[in-house]
């Protein structure tokens, strides 16, 4: 019996995957053909979604993008045997977009049935936890430290150091909190993991619990991810049933409980202390630091707050060793980054690569250039608080330090491309507007500064007292940079000033070299 894969990933579903799955079921029934339909995660080739795969003796073969009306033709062409059709993409693993990636964290995404524990186990799942159960907590932390893993949520803080702080904080109760708020524009790697391989996150959080002595975990999930919520809850229930969560993990006598909590749609609740407030049932206001959440976190107890990708990278580190993970990457950026390519781009999707790949390779070798066919003029990397980079910086390697040297950030690895029709003054205005809409209101530079920033940008765009307002904009950005309590206000100047510095002509100013 043939096995057919149709993703249940939200992006594939938004492009019609549900209707394609139904059409395949119907067509098979009409033709009296028996087949097994698996709803997998997405391989991350969003330009080919809904991408249908078929298992053949020579491996999996892909077709896409498939629409319901293509289904009878696919049956006629013999797609169940992997035969050729106009939508053939060939052997899945040989598609260059996929073949040239280094998939560590996303190793199983798109391959397995996300809610099948058996599938997870048969694809090396829970090997990291088995190793961790036989180790001392400090040795687990050391393995993570040795891997060089840095937080993938944005700040790139070394995960091992954070874990060590929680390990050494004496307390009767500690917590593991997964930051699944994923609010950055153009990002979706957390969602892809949660929808495509939820067990890897559950395993990573369980290992984190063992490492620091925490017995309770929470996944703080953004409300805009209802499919991830369903899939996570299904996987958590399966893990409980099989003894991978609960009172005695795999009969070890060590316990770890886990549940999902849903946010309410505030970008600032991705900031770790606002997230903790929200998790405690309060309004999402940013807390003063210190104390760090690692010392005084959820309900006043020592707490690890880590991003989905950080935690989902832990099982492979505990399975294959910190050195294996560390061998990927460059400089102080070790391992791999799930890069999310979006915006005006021909082939958007998820590309997991070792650090060191250049922006240009991602944009052109993978992305195929702009969707509009016009030149790519700018990219914003690292979400709405990330800097814009002009074409002259496209040869920068994806590396935390290389980006910092350009006054830019890698953040959560989201890249949004814009062609030459973009108006960068409007983008700068939008950054201020976004900050004004999402500010938690606790500190003045952000709360008032962002609103004044929109007004100043409006005057610049309208060419009113132009030079005076440009000076005022720089002054305001300086205050926000230096005086904001958290990175929402503190980093809004990144998109604003990078737009102004790299594209002054859009602000009605002469380019510096031409002045
Ligand atoms: C305004 C704002 C929004 C943030 N949103 C997220 C988010 O959605 N997901 C995330 O993992 N980190 C987010 N962060 C970063 C977190 O505060 C924190 O650094 C992160 O969860 C730590 O995990 P990591 O060390 O694994 O990256 C945000 C920070 C700020 C200032
Ligand atoms: S910078 Fe903005 S979001 Fe952050 S604490 Fe201040 S007001 Fe709140």
PDB file of N, CA, C and O in Angstrom, residues 349-388:
ATOM      1  N   UNK A 349      10.745  30.262   2.578  1.00  0.00           N
ATOM      2  CA  UNK A 349      10.691  29.011   3.331  1.00  0.00           C
ATOM      3  C   UNK A 349      11.697  28.949   4.445  1.00  0.00           C
ATOM      4  O   UNK A 349      12.311  29.958   4.812  1.00  0.00           O
ATOM      5  N   UNK A 350      11.864  27.746   4.972  1.00  0.00           N
ATOM      6  CA  UNK A 350      12.793  27.512   6.076  1.00  0.00           C
ATOM      7  C   UNK A 350      14.079  26.892   5.551  1.00  0.00           C
ATOM      8  O   UNK A 350      14.041  25.894   4.832  1.00  0.00           O
ATOM      9  N   UNK A 351      15.196  27.492   5.926  1.00  0.00           N
ATOM     10  CA  UNK A 351      16.499  26.995   5.491  1.00  0.00           C
ATOM     11  C   UNK A 351      17.371  26.853   6.724  1.00  0.00           C
ATOM     12  O   UNK A 351      17.821  27.857   7.283  1.00  0.00           O
ATOM     13  N   UNK A 352      17.595  25.639   7.178  1.00  0.00           N
ATOM     14  CA  UNK A 352      18.480  25.464   8.345  1.00  0.00           C
ATOM     15  C   UNK A 352      19.901  25.266   7.846  1.00  0.00           C
ATOM     16  O   UNK A 352      20.195  24.314   7.130  1.00  0.00           O
ATOM     17  N   UNK A 353      20.768  26.206   8.211  1.00  0.00           N
ATOM     18  CA  UNK A 353      22.166  26.167   7.755  1.00  0.00           C
ATOM     19  C   UNK A 353      23.086  26.417   8.937  1.00  0.00           C
ATOM     20  O   UNK A 353      22.717  27.077   9.908  1.00  0.00           O
ATOM     21  N   UNK A 354      24.304  25.907   8.834  1.00  0.00           N
ATOM     22  CA  UNK A 354      25.325  26.264   9.811  1.00  0.00           C
ATOM     23  C   UNK A 354      25.577  27.764   9.697  1.00  0.00           C
ATOM     24  O   UNK A 354      25.503  28.330   8.594  1.00  0.00           O
ATOM     25  N   UNK A 355      25.866  28.433  10.796  1.00  0.00           N
ATOM     26  CA  UNK A 355      26.224  29.851  10.747  1.00  0.00           C
ATOM     27  C   UNK A 355      27.383  30.018   9.769  1.00  0.00           C
ATOM     28  O   UNK A 355      28.259  29.150   9.663  1.00  0.00           O
ATOM     29  N   UNK A 356      27.406  31.145   9.076  1.00  0.00           N
ATOM     30  CA  UNK A 356      28.503  31.397   8.137  1.00  0.00           C
ATOM     31  C   UNK A 356      28.026  31.546   6.707  1.00  0.00           C
ATOM     32  O   UNK A 356      28.707  32.145   5.882  1.00  0.00           O
ATOM     33  N   UNK A 357      26.851  31.015   6.412  1.00  0.00           N
ATOM     34  CA  UNK A 357      26.289  31.204   5.067  1.00  0.00           C
ATOM     35  C   UNK A 357      26.011  32.704   4.896  1.00  0.00           C
ATOM     36  O   UNK A 357      25.691  33.400   5.867  1.00  0.00           O
ATOM     37  N   UNK A 358      26.163  33.233   3.692  1.00  0.00           N
ATOM     38  CA  UNK A 358      25.956  34.677   3.529  1.00  0.00           C
ATOM     39  C   UNK A 358      24.504  34.996   3.198  1.00  0.00           C
ATOM     40  O   UNK A 358      23.763  34.142   2.693  1.00  0.00           O
ATOM     41  N   UNK A 359      24.170  36.240   3.453  1.00  0.00           N
ATOM     42  CA  UNK A 359      22.832  36.718   3.102  1.00  0.00           C
ATOM     43  C   UNK A 359      22.567  36.521   1.617  1.00  0.00           C
ATOM     44  O   UNK A 359      21.487  36.101   1.209  1.00  0.00           O
ATOM     45  N   UNK A 360      23.596  36.812   0.795  1.00  0.00           N
ATOM     46  CA  UNK A 360      23.421  36.710  -0.654  1.00  0.00           C
ATOM     47  C   UNK A 360      23.085  35.269  -1.063  1.00  0.00           C
ATOM     48  O   UNK A 360      22.202  35.045  -1.908  1.00  0.00           O
ATOM     49  N   UNK A 361      23.782  34.310  -0.465  1.00  0.00           N
ATOM     50  CA  UNK A 361      23.484  32.904  -0.796  1.00  0.00           C
ATOM     51  C   UNK A 361      22.031  32.569  -0.450  1.00  0.00           C
ATOM     52  O   UNK A 361      21.344  31.882  -1.204  1.00  0.00           O
ATOM     53  N   UNK A 362      21.599  33.048   0.720  1.00  0.00           N
ATOM     54  CA  UNK A 362      20.223  32.757   1.126  1.00  0.00           C
ATOM     55  C   UNK A 362      19.226  33.417   0.169  1.00  0.00           C
ATOM     56  O   UNK A 362      18.259  32.791  -0.277  1.00  0.00           O
ATOM     57  N   UNK A 363      19.489  34.671  -0.162  1.00  0.00           N
ATOM     58  CA  UNK A 363      18.529  35.423  -0.987  1.00  0.00           C
ATOM     59  C   UNK A 363      18.457  34.925  -2.422  1.00  0.00           C
ATOM     60  O   UNK A 363      17.388  34.896  -3.024  1.00  0.00           O
ATOM     61  N   UNK A 364      19.622  34.537  -2.967  1.00  0.00           N
ATOM     62  CA  UNK A 364      19.635  34.186  -4.401  1.00  0.00           C
ATOM     63  C   UNK A 364      19.732  32.683  -4.644  1.00  0.00           C
ATOM     64  O   UNK A 364      18.961  32.137  -5.427  1.00  0.00           O
ATOM     65  N   UNK A 365      20.670  31.989  -3.977  1.00  0.00           N
ATOM     66  CA  UNK A 365      20.800  30.542  -4.232  1.00  0.00           C
ATOM     67  C   UNK A 365      19.562  29.795  -3.741  1.00  0.00           C
ATOM     68  O   UNK A 365      19.090  28.871  -4.392  1.00  0.00           O
ATOM     69  N   UNK A 366      19.075  30.207  -2.577  1.00  0.00           N
ATOM     70  CA  UNK A 366      17.874  29.551  -2.053  1.00  0.00           C
ATOM     71  C   UNK A 366      16.616  30.301  -2.501  1.00  0.00           C
ATOM     72  O   UNK A 366      15.706  29.719  -3.070  1.00  0.00           O
ATOM     73  N   UNK A 367      16.588  31.602  -2.225  1.00  0.00           N
ATOM     74  CA  UNK A 367      15.380  32.391  -2.477  1.00  0.00           C
ATOM     75  C   UNK A 367      15.092  32.646  -3.946  1.00  0.00           C
ATOM     76  O   UNK A 367      13.954  32.951  -4.306  1.00  0.00           O
ATOM     77  N   UNK A 368      16.117  32.565  -4.789  1.00  0.00           N
ATOM     78  CA  UNK A 368      15.898  32.782  -6.226  1.00  0.00           C
ATOM     79  C   UNK A 368      15.630  34.232  -6.593  1.00  0.00           C
ATOM     80  O   UNK A 368      15.061  34.511  -7.647  1.00  0.00           O
ATOM     81  N   UNK A 369      15.994  35.173  -5.704  1.00  0.00           N
ATOM     82  CA  UNK A 369      15.750  36.594  -5.995  1.00  0.00           C
ATOM     83  C   UNK A 369      14.330  37.000  -5.625  1.00  0.00           C
ATOM     84  O   UNK A 369      13.581  36.227  -5.028  1.00  0.00           O
ATOM     85  N   UNK A 370      13.965  38.200  -6.015  1.00  0.00           N
ATOM     86  CA  UNK A 370      12.654  38.720  -5.603  1.00  0.00           C
ATOM     87  C   UNK A 370      11.519  38.033  -6.376  1.00  0.00           C
ATOM     88  O   UNK A 370      11.723  37.581  -7.515  1.00  0.00           O
ATOM     89  N   UNK A 371      10.346  38.001  -5.763  1.00  0.00           N
ATOM     90  CA  UNK A 371       9.174  37.429  -6.433  1.00  0.00           C
ATOM     91  C   UNK A 371       8.742  38.319  -7.579  1.00  0.00           C
ATOM     92  O   UNK A 371       8.222  37.857  -8.592  1.00  0.00           O
ATOM     93  N   UNK A 372       8.970  39.630  -7.447  1.00  0.00           N
ATOM     94  CA  UNK A 372       8.537  40.578  -8.474  1.00  0.00           C
ATOM     95  C   UNK A 372       9.477  40.591  -9.674  1.00  0.00           C
ATOM     96  O   UNK A 372       9.147  41.166 -10.706  1.00  0.00           O
ATOM     97  N   UNK A 373      10.666  40.001  -9.509  1.00  0.00           N
ATOM     98  CA  UNK A 373      11.654  40.013 -10.591  1.00  0.00           C
ATOM     99  C   UNK A 373      12.491  41.296 -10.599  1.00  0.00           C
ATOM    100  O   UNK A 373      13.405  41.444 -11.399  1.00  0.00           O
ATOM    101  N   UNK A 374      12.182  42.213  -9.711  1.00  0.00           N
ATOM    102  CA  UNK A 374      12.946  43.465  -9.627  1.00  0.00           C
ATOM    103  C   UNK A 374      14.130  43.264  -8.677  1.00  0.00           C
ATOM    104  O   UNK A 374      14.155  42.306  -7.904  1.00  0.00           O
ATOM    105  N   UNK A 375      15.113  44.159  -8.691  1.00  0.00           N
ATOM    106  CA  UNK A 375      16.260  43.997  -7.797  1.00  0.00           C
ATOM    107  C   UNK A 375      15.843  44.054  -6.321  1.00  0.00           C
ATOM    108  O   UNK A 375      14.943  44.815  -5.970  1.00  0.00           O
ATOM    109  N   UNK A 376      16.506  43.232  -5.501  1.00  0.00           N
ATOM    110  CA  UNK A 376      16.257  43.321  -4.055  1.00  0.00           C
ATOM    111  C   UNK A 376      17.043  44.535  -3.553  1.00  0.00           C
ATOM    112  O   UNK A 376      18.257  44.618  -3.724  1.00  0.00           O
ATOM    113  N   UNK A 377      16.330  45.464  -2.954  1.00  0.00           N
ATOM    114  CA  UNK A 377      16.985  46.694  -2.524  1.00  0.00           C
ATOM    115  C   UNK A 377      17.417  46.637  -1.064  1.00  0.00           C
ATOM    116  O   UNK A 377      18.452  47.196  -0.680  1.00  0.00           O
ATOM    117  N   UNK A 378      16.609  45.989  -0.231  1.00  0.00           N
ATOM    118  CA  UNK A 378      16.896  45.960   1.206  1.00  0.00           C
ATOM    119  C   UNK A 378      16.343  44.689   1.804  1.00  0.00           C
ATOM    120  O   UNK A 378      15.398  44.100   1.273  1.00  0.00           O
ATOM    121  N   UNK A 379      16.974  44.255   2.906  1.00  0.00           N
ATOM    122  CA  UNK A 379      16.386  43.168   3.685  1.00  0.00           C
ATOM    123  C   UNK A 379      16.362  43.609   5.145  1.00  0.00           C
ATOM    124  O   UNK A 379      17.254  44.320   5.606  1.00  0.00           O
ATOM    125  N   UNK A 380      15.312  43.188   5.824  1.00  0.00           N
ATOM    126  CA  UNK A 380      15.270  43.409   7.269  1.00  0.00           C
ATOM    127  C   UNK A 380      15.513  42.061   7.930  1.00  0.00           C
ATOM    128  O   UNK A 380      14.794  41.091   7.677  1.00  0.00           O
ATOM    129  N   UNK A 381      16.543  42.006   8.745  1.00  0.00           N
ATOM    130  CA  UNK A 381      16.898  40.749   9.408  1.00  0.00           C
ATOM    131  C   UNK A 381      16.638  40.893  10.905  1.00  0.00           C
ATOM    132  O   UNK A 381      17.016  41.899  11.511  1.00  0.00           O
ATOM    133  N   UNK A 382      15.985  39.886  11.501  1.00  0.00           N
ATOM    134  CA  UNK A 382      15.811  39.882  12.957  1.00  0.00           C
ATOM    135  C   UNK A 382      14.511  40.490  13.428  1.00  0.00           C
ATOM    136  O   UNK A 382      14.432  40.953  14.562  1.00  0.00           O
ATOM    137  N   UNK A 383      13.494  40.501  12.594  1.00  0.00           N
ATOM    138  CA  UNK A 383      12.174  40.952  13.050  1.00  0.00           C
ATOM    139  C   UNK A 383      11.997  42.450  12.973  1.00  0.00           C
ATOM    140  O   UNK A 383      12.842  43.166  12.414  1.00  0.00           O
ATOM    141  N   UNK A 384      10.899  42.942  13.574  1.00  0.00           N
ATOM    142  CA  UNK A 384      10.551  44.365  13.421  1.00  0.00           C
ATOM    143  C   UNK A 384      11.532  45.311  14.114  1.00  0.00           C
ATOM    144  O   UNK A 384      11.509  46.502  13.853  1.00  0.00           O
ATOM    145  N   UNK A 385      12.383  44.764  14.990  1.00  0.00           N
ATOM    146  CA  UNK A 385      13.376  45.601  15.673  1.00  0.00           C
ATOM    147  C   UNK A 385      14.758  45.434  15.040  1.00  0.00           C
ATOM    148  O   UNK A 385      15.757  45.928  15.566  1.00  0.00           O
ATOM    149  N   UNK A 386      14.816  44.713  13.927  1.00  0.00           N
ATOM    150  CA  UNK A 386      16.100  44.465  13.271  1.00  0.00           C
ATOM    151  C   UNK A 386      16.431  45.554  12.262  1.00  0.00           C
ATOM    152  O   UNK A 386      15.542  46.239  11.743  1.00  0.00           O
ATOM    153  N   UNK A 387      17.727  45.695  11.977  1.00  0.00           N
ATOM    154  CA  UNK A 387      18.168  46.717  11.030  1.00  0.00           C
ATOM    155  C   UNK A 387      17.855  46.296   9.596  1.00  0.00           C
ATOM    156  O   UNK A 387      17.716  45.106   9.297  1.00  0.00           O
ATOM    157  N   UNK A 388      17.778  47.307   8.717  1.00  0.00           N
ATOM    158  CA  UNK A 388      17.695  47.049   7.279  1.00  0.00           C
ATOM    159  C   UNK A 388      19.109  47.003   6.727  1.00  0.00           C
ATOM    160  O   UNK A 388      19.952  47.820   7.100  1.00  0.00           O
TER     161      UNK A 388
END
